[in-house]
N, CA and C of each residue as an Amber inpcrd file, in Angstrom:
protein
   372
   0.8650000  -1.1790000   0.0620000   0.0250000  -0.0510000   0.0190000
   0.9050000   1.2370000   0.0070000   0.6950000   2.2330000  -0.9680000
   1.4610000   3.3480000  -1.0500000   0.9750000   4.3330000   0.0570000
   1.9470000   4.9160000   0.9410000   1.7190000   5.7600000   1.8880000
   2.5930000   6.8760000   1.8080000   2.0220000   8.2140000   1.9620000
   2.8220000   9.2980000   2.2080000   2.3150000  10.0600000   3.4080000
   3.3030000  10.4010000   4.3000000   2.8690000  10.8800000   5.4560000
   3.7940000  12.2500000   5.7710000   3.0650000  13.3300000   5.7830000
   3.6870000  14.5680000   6.0760000   3.8300000  14.9130000   7.5520000
   4.8720000  15.5420000   7.9140000   4.9970000  16.1310000   9.2310000
   5.8350000  17.2820000   9.1910000   5.8600000  17.9600000  10.3860000
   6.6110000  19.1940000  10.5080000   5.9120000  20.5340000  10.5290000
   4.6530000  20.4180000  10.1980000   3.8930000  21.7450000  10.1760000
   3.7480000  22.2240000  11.6170000   3.1920000  23.4580000  11.6650000
   2.9430000  24.0950000  12.9020000   2.7470000  25.5260000  12.9280000
   2.6880000  26.2030000  13.9690000   2.4680000  27.6400000  14.0110000
   3.9660000  28.2810000  14.2070000   4.1810000  29.2810000  13.3530000
   5.4450000  30.0410000  13.4900000   5.2840000  31.4760000  13.1640000
   6.0060000  32.3440000  13.6740000   5.9380000  33.8490000  13.3890000
   6.5460000  34.0400000  12.0310000   6.0760000  35.1140000  11.4990000
   6.6770000  35.6390000  10.2350000   8.2010000  35.8440000  10.3270000
   8.8590000  35.3390000   9.2910000  10.3500000  35.3790000   9.3090000
  10.9840000  34.0640000   9.9200000  10.2220000  33.2680000  10.4280000
  10.6980000  32.0180000  10.9400000  10.7390000  30.8300000   9.8770000
  11.0540000  29.7440000  10.4640000  11.4290000  28.6310000   9.5460000
  10.7370000  27.3260000  10.0880000  10.5260000  26.4640000   9.0790000
   9.8620000  25.0820000   9.3530000  10.5350000  24.2780000   8.3240000
  10.7320000  22.8230000   8.7740000  11.0230000  21.8770000   7.7330000
  10.0190000  20.7540000   7.7630000   9.3440000  20.5740000   6.6140000
   8.4480000  19.6560000   6.4970000   9.1770000  18.4380000   5.9240000
   8.4830000  17.1820000   6.2750000   8.9590000  15.9140000   5.9000000
   7.9130000  15.1300000   5.1940000   8.2760000  14.3910000   4.1860000
   7.2710000  13.5940000   3.5760000   7.8790000  12.1060000   3.6780000
   7.2260000  11.2570000   4.4500000   7.8280000   9.9650000   4.5330000
   6.9990000   9.0540000   3.6920000   7.6600000   8.2330000   2.7990000
   6.9820000   7.4950000   1.7400000   7.1760000   5.9020000   2.1020000
   6.1860000   5.1000000   1.7680000   6.2420000   3.7400000   1.8750000
   5.4500000   2.9820000   0.9090000   5.8260000   1.6590000   0.6370000
   4.8340000   0.9920000  -0.1880000   5.1500000   1.0070000  -1.7280000
   6.2540000   1.6720000  -2.0940000   6.7220000   1.8110000  -3.4630000
   8.2530000   2.0360000  -3.4760000   8.7370000   1.8410000  -4.8300000
  10.1880000   2.0630000  -4.8950000  10.4900000   3.6340000  -5.0570000
  10.7890000   4.1590000  -3.8940000  10.9600000   5.4430000  -3.7400000
  11.8850000   6.1310000  -4.7460000  12.9450000   5.4710000  -5.1480000
  14.0670000   6.0460000  -6.0570000  13.3550000   6.4010000  -7.4070000
  12.2500000   5.6430000  -7.7350000  11.6890000   5.7680000  -9.1120000
  10.5960000   6.7710000  -9.2450000  10.3800000   7.5240000  -8.1680000
   9.2160000   8.3820000  -8.0790000   9.6510000   9.9500000  -7.9750000
   8.9440000  10.7260000  -8.7640000   9.1340000  12.1110000  -8.5670000
   8.2020000  12.5340000  -7.3180000   8.5000000  13.6130000  -6.6830000
   7.7850000  14.0360000  -5.5360000   7.4930000  15.5570000  -5.6910000
   6.2720000  15.9700000  -5.2580000   5.9480000  17.4300000  -5.3110000
   5.3950000  17.6460000  -4.0520000   5.4570000  19.0270000  -3.7530000
   4.8350000  19.6940000  -2.4740000   3.8610000  20.6940000  -3.0910000
   2.6190000  20.6070000  -2.5370000   1.5840000  21.5120000  -2.9450000
   0.9220000  22.1410000  -1.6850000   0.2700000  23.2620000  -1.8800000
  -0.3910000  23.7460000  -0.6460000  -1.7290000  24.2580000  -0.9860000
  -2.5870000  24.4120000  -0.0550000  -4.0560000  24.8350000  -0.2340000
  -4.3290000  25.7270000   0.9480000  -4.5810000  26.8840000   0.6820000
  -5.1240000  27.9000000   1.6940000  -6.6250000  27.9690000   1.6290000
  -7.2020000  28.3220000   2.7030000  -8.6820000  28.3780000   2.7820000
  -9.2420000  29.2900000   1.7410000 -10.2940000  28.6630000   0.9860000
 -10.8150000  29.5210000  -0.1100000 -10.0130000  29.6390000  -1.4010000
  -8.9240000  28.9240000  -1.4280000  -8.0170000  28.9880000  -2.6630000
  -7.9290000  27.6900000  -3.2360000  -7.4210000  27.6130000  -4.5330000
  -7.1470000  26.3280000  -5.2420000  -5.8550000  25.7910000  -4.7950000
  -5.6040000  24.4660000  -4.7930000  -4.3680000  23.8430000  -4.6130000
  -3.1550000  24.3550000  -5.5330000  -2.2370000  24.6630000  -5.0020000
  -1.1330000  25.1110000  -5.9480000   0.2780000  24.4840000  -5.7490000
   0.9910000  24.3900000  -6.7710000   2.2940000  23.7670000  -6.6770000
   3.1210000  24.7360000  -6.0000000   4.0710000  24.1360000  -5.2500000
   5.2260000  24.7990000  -4.3350000   6.5090000  24.4200000  -4.9730000
   6.7790000  23.1690000  -5.0910000   8.1100000  22.6030000  -5.4130000
   7.9460000  21.2220000  -5.8250000   8.9220000  20.8970000  -6.6170000
   8.8710000  19.4350000  -7.0230000  10.3770000  19.0040000  -7.1570000
  10.5990000  17.6920000  -7.2510000  11.9890000  17.0430000  -7.3840000
  11.8210000  15.8350000  -8.2450000  12.8580000  15.7130000  -9.1200000
  12.7960000  14.5430000  -9.9570000  13.4080000  13.3120000  -9.2160000
  13.0720000  12.1950000  -9.8040000  13.7710000  10.9620000  -9.1890000
  15.1560000  10.6290000  -9.7590000  15.3630000  11.0840000 -11.0040000
  16.5500000  10.6940000 -11.7510000  17.8200000  11.5300000 -11.3470000
  17.6520000  12.7570000 -11.4860000  18.9080000  13.5740000 -11.1060000
  18.7290000  14.5980000  -9.9900000  17.4710000  14.4140000  -9.3850000
  17.3190000  15.4270000  -8.3370000  17.1510000  16.8930000  -8.6470000
  16.8170000  17.1780000  -9.8550000  16.4630000  18.3930000 -10.4090000
  15.1350000  18.9650000  -9.7610000  15.1490000  20.2650000  -9.4670000
  14.0790000  20.8780000  -8.7450000  13.3940000  22.0440000  -9.4790000
  12.2970000  22.3470000  -8.9900000  11.5520000  23.4720000  -9.4710000
  10.7300000  24.1160000  -8.2890000  10.4710000  25.4000000  -8.4640000
   9.8090000  26.2770000  -7.4420000   8.8410000  27.1390000  -7.9790000
   7.8650000  27.2920000  -7.2530000   6.8240000  28.4600000  -7.5360000
   7.6870000  29.7810000  -7.2760000   7.3610000  30.7760000  -8.1830000
   7.9010000  32.1160000  -7.9720000   7.7900000  32.6580000  -6.5680000
   6.6850000  32.3530000  -5.8780000   6.4040000  32.9060000  -4.5280000
   7.2750000  32.4970000  -3.4820000   7.9900000  31.3210000  -3.7770000
   8.7720000  30.6910000  -2.7550000  10.2840000  30.5710000  -3.1210000
  10.6130000  30.9840000  -4.3030000  11.9590000  30.8900000  -4.8820000
  12.8780000  31.7530000  -3.8110000  13.9660000  31.0840000  -3.4590000
  14.9250000  31.6940000  -2.5590000  14.7140000  31.5350000  -1.1910000
  13.4250000  31.0220000  -0.7760000  13.0210000  30.8700000   0.5650000
  12.8810000  29.3730000   0.8800000  12.3820000  28.7000000  -0.0230000
  12.1420000  27.1730000   0.1890000  13.1930000  26.2960000  -0.4630000
  13.4750000  25.1830000   0.0150000  14.3020000  24.3000000  -0.5450000
  13.8630000  22.8820000  -0.4430000  13.7950000  22.2310000  -1.4710000
  13.1910000  20.7520000  -1.4760000  14.4410000  19.8880000  -1.7650000
  14.4710000  18.7530000  -1.0350000  15.5890000  17.8620000  -1.1050000
  14.8960000  16.3210000  -0.8870000  15.7690000  15.4410000  -1.2400000
  15.1930000  14.0480000  -1.0030000  16.3920000  13.2520000  -0.4700000
  16.0730000  12.3860000   0.3280000  17.0750000  11.2020000   1.0230000
  16.4620000   9.9150000   0.5560000  16.9730000   9.4380000  -0.4740000
  16.4430000   8.1330000  -0.9570000  16.7300000   6.9280000   0.1300000
  17.7620000   7.1710000   0.8990000  18.1330000   6.0920000   1.9060000
  17.0710000   6.0470000   3.1030000  16.3300000   7.1490000   3.1970000
  15.2630000   7.2700000   4.1510000  13.8500000   7.3130000   3.6260000
  13.8340000   7.2860000   2.2050000  12.4920000   7.3260000   1.5930000
  11.7190000   8.6480000   2.0120000  12.3910000   9.6360000   2.0890000
  11.7820000  10.9340000   2.6460000  12.3090000  12.0420000   1.7220000
  11.2850000  13.0010000   1.6340000  11.5460000  14.2290000   0.9830000
  11.2260000  15.2230000   2.0040000  12.1190000  16.3770000   1.9400000
  11.9500000  17.5590000   2.7720000  11.6190000  18.7840000   2.0740000
  11.0410000  19.6800000   2.7330000  10.6600000  21.0140000   2.3480000
  11.1330000  21.9720000   3.3690000  12.4630000  22.4810000   3.1970000
  12.8200000  23.5940000   4.0810000  12.2630000  24.9490000   3.8480000
  11.6500000  25.5070000   4.7070000  10.9120000  26.6920000   4.4870000
  11.4170000  27.7970000   5.4430000  12.0870000  28.8260000   4.7580000
  12.7470000  29.8990000   5.6740000  11.9590000  31.2030000   5.2490000
  12.2520000  32.1770000   6.0590000  11.7710000  33.5600000   5.7750000
  10.1270000  33.3490000   5.5230000   9.4670000  32.6790000   6.3570000
   8.0820000  32.4510000   6.0800000   7.1510000  33.6360000   6.2500000
   6.1900000  33.8140000   5.4620000   5.3060000  34.9580000   5.5060000
   3.8980000  34.3610000   5.8010000   3.0210000  35.4710000   6.2520000
   1.5810000  34.9770000   6.5080000   1.0350000  34.3270000   5.3300000
   1.3720000  34.8960000   4.1840000   0.7000000  34.2900000   2.9100000
   1.1870000  32.7450000   2.5880000   2.1290000  32.2790000   3.5320000
   2.5220000  30.8760000   3.3320000   1.5200000  30.0070000   4.0320000
   0.6760000  30.5360000   4.7780000  -0.3100000  29.7480000   5.5910000
  -1.0930000  28.9190000   4.7310000  -1.1050000  27.5340000   4.9160000
  -1.9340000  26.6800000   4.1060000  -1.6350000  25.3360000   4.7140000
  -2.5030000  24.3080000   4.0590000  -2.2180000  22.9330000   4.4320000
  -1.2830000  22.5470000   3.2510000  -0.1480000  21.9300000   3.6500000
   0.8010000  21.4870000   2.6560000   0.7910000  19.9170000   2.5360000
   0.7320000  19.4950000   1.1630000   0.6700000  18.2230000   0.8350000
   1.8570000  17.7450000   0.0400000   2.1480000  16.3770000   0.2610000
   3.3090000  15.9170000  -0.7850000   2.5060000  14.8560000  -1.6280000
   3.1680000  14.6330000  -2.7580000   2.5650000  13.7900000  -3.7850000
   3.5980000  13.0350000  -4.4040000   3.2990000  11.9000000  -4.9110000
   4.3360000  11.0720000  -5.6540000   3.6930000  10.4410000  -6.9390000
   4.5250000  10.3080000  -7.7730000   4.1360000   9.6030000  -9.1530000
   5.3900000   8.9700000  -9.7970000   5.2400000   7.9240000 -10.3690000
   6.4320000   7.1560000 -11.0340000   6.7160000   8.0020000 -12.2690000
   7.9200000   8.5210000 -12.1760000   8.5210000   9.4710000 -13.2630000
   9.9690000   9.5770000 -12.9730000  10.7010000   9.8150000 -14.1700000
  12.1330000  10.1760000 -13.9730000  12.1810000  11.7210000 -13.9110000
  11.3030000  12.3750000 -14.4870000  11.3790000  13.8080000 -14.5300000
  10.7540000  14.5560000 -13.4800000  10.6890000  15.9290000 -13.4630000
   9.9840000  16.6910000 -12.5200000   8.4440000  16.7510000 -12.9770000
   7.6560000  16.6320000 -12.0650000   6.1990000  16.7230000 -12.3730000
   5.5690000  17.9180000 -11.5270000   5.0750000  18.8840000 -12.3110000
   4.7120000  20.1540000 -11.6070000   3.1250000  20.1500000 -11.3760000
   2.2600000  19.7160000 -12.1720000   0.8900000  19.7490000 -11.9070000
   0.2000000  18.6960000 -11.1230000  -0.6760000  19.1170000 -10.3930000
  -1.3980000  18.2530000  -9.3910000  -1.9500000  17.0110000 -10.1250000
  -2.3870000  17.1970000 -11.3790000  -3.0660000  16.1220000 -12.0930000
  -1.9870000  15.0620000 -12.5230000  -0.7580000  15.3170000 -12.4210000
   0.2710000  14.4060000 -12.6500000   0.4960000  13.3260000 -11.6990000
  -0.0170000  13.6210000 -10.4820000   0.3900000  12.7090000  -9.4170000
  -0.7710000  11.8740000  -9.0410000  -0.4570000  10.5660000  -8.6110000
  -1.5130000   9.6240000  -8.3540000  -1.6020000   9.3940000  -6.7630000
  -0.4970000   9.6770000  -6.1230000  -0.6330000   9.4590000  -4.6550000
  -0.4170000  10.6220000  -3.8980000  -1.1970000  10.8670000  -2.8380000
  -1.0330000  12.0790000  -2.0010000  -1.1170000  11.7400000  -0.5280000
  -0.4140000  12.5570000   0.2080000  -0.5170000  12.4790000   1.6720000
  -1.7530000  13.1480000   2.1990000  -1.8900000  13.1270000   3.5110000
  -3.0210000  13.6550000   4.1540000  -2.9500000  15.2030000   4.4730000
  -1.6550000  15.7940000   4.3550000  -1.3800000  17.0710000   4.5340000
  -0.9900000  17.5400000   5.8890000  -0.2670000  18.5910000   5.9980000
   0.1170000  19.1430000   7.3290000  -0.0930000  20.5270000   7.3650000
  -0.5940000  21.0770000   8.5670000  -0.9470000  22.5150000   8.5120000
   0.2010000  23.4390000   8.8930000   0.3470000  24.4760000   8.1140000
   1.4790000  25.4880000   8.3230000   0.7400000  26.7890000   8.5760000
   0.8350000  27.4910000   9.6780000   0.3300000  28.6920000  10.0150000
   1.3710000  29.7900000  10.4690000   1.3840000  30.8900000   9.6150000
   2.4190000  31.8650000   9.8440000   1.6910000  33.1170000  10.3830000
   2.0810000  33.5290000  11.5730000   1.3640000  34.7150000  12.2010000
   2.2800000  35.9840000  11.9120000   1.5600000  37.0480000  11.7660000
   2.2510000  38.3050000  11.5040000   2.7000000  39.1000000  12.6500000
């Protein structure tokens, strides 16, 4: 059974940092591209960052470039999202997603497997 479990969310003041983790099981992690998405109340789910399975190449939304860093540890079947200089507008439920691909996958419809989400709240 494919499972993705996010953790690391919480309440932080503006300017602070959080590191989200996405622990995967039930599939060959090395073969899967991973994405991070977020959804704020009343808004559509949006892509935040993604990382390929083959060469670890990454992509970021313009709104988080320079502040967020995605990485993966294939020995731990885990992907991380380091979030620095957090802003109130980063407040959302953050989801990780996985799909079998060697390349980067940006759009939500590219992904078959999703975690349950973790809440990130940034206070001003």
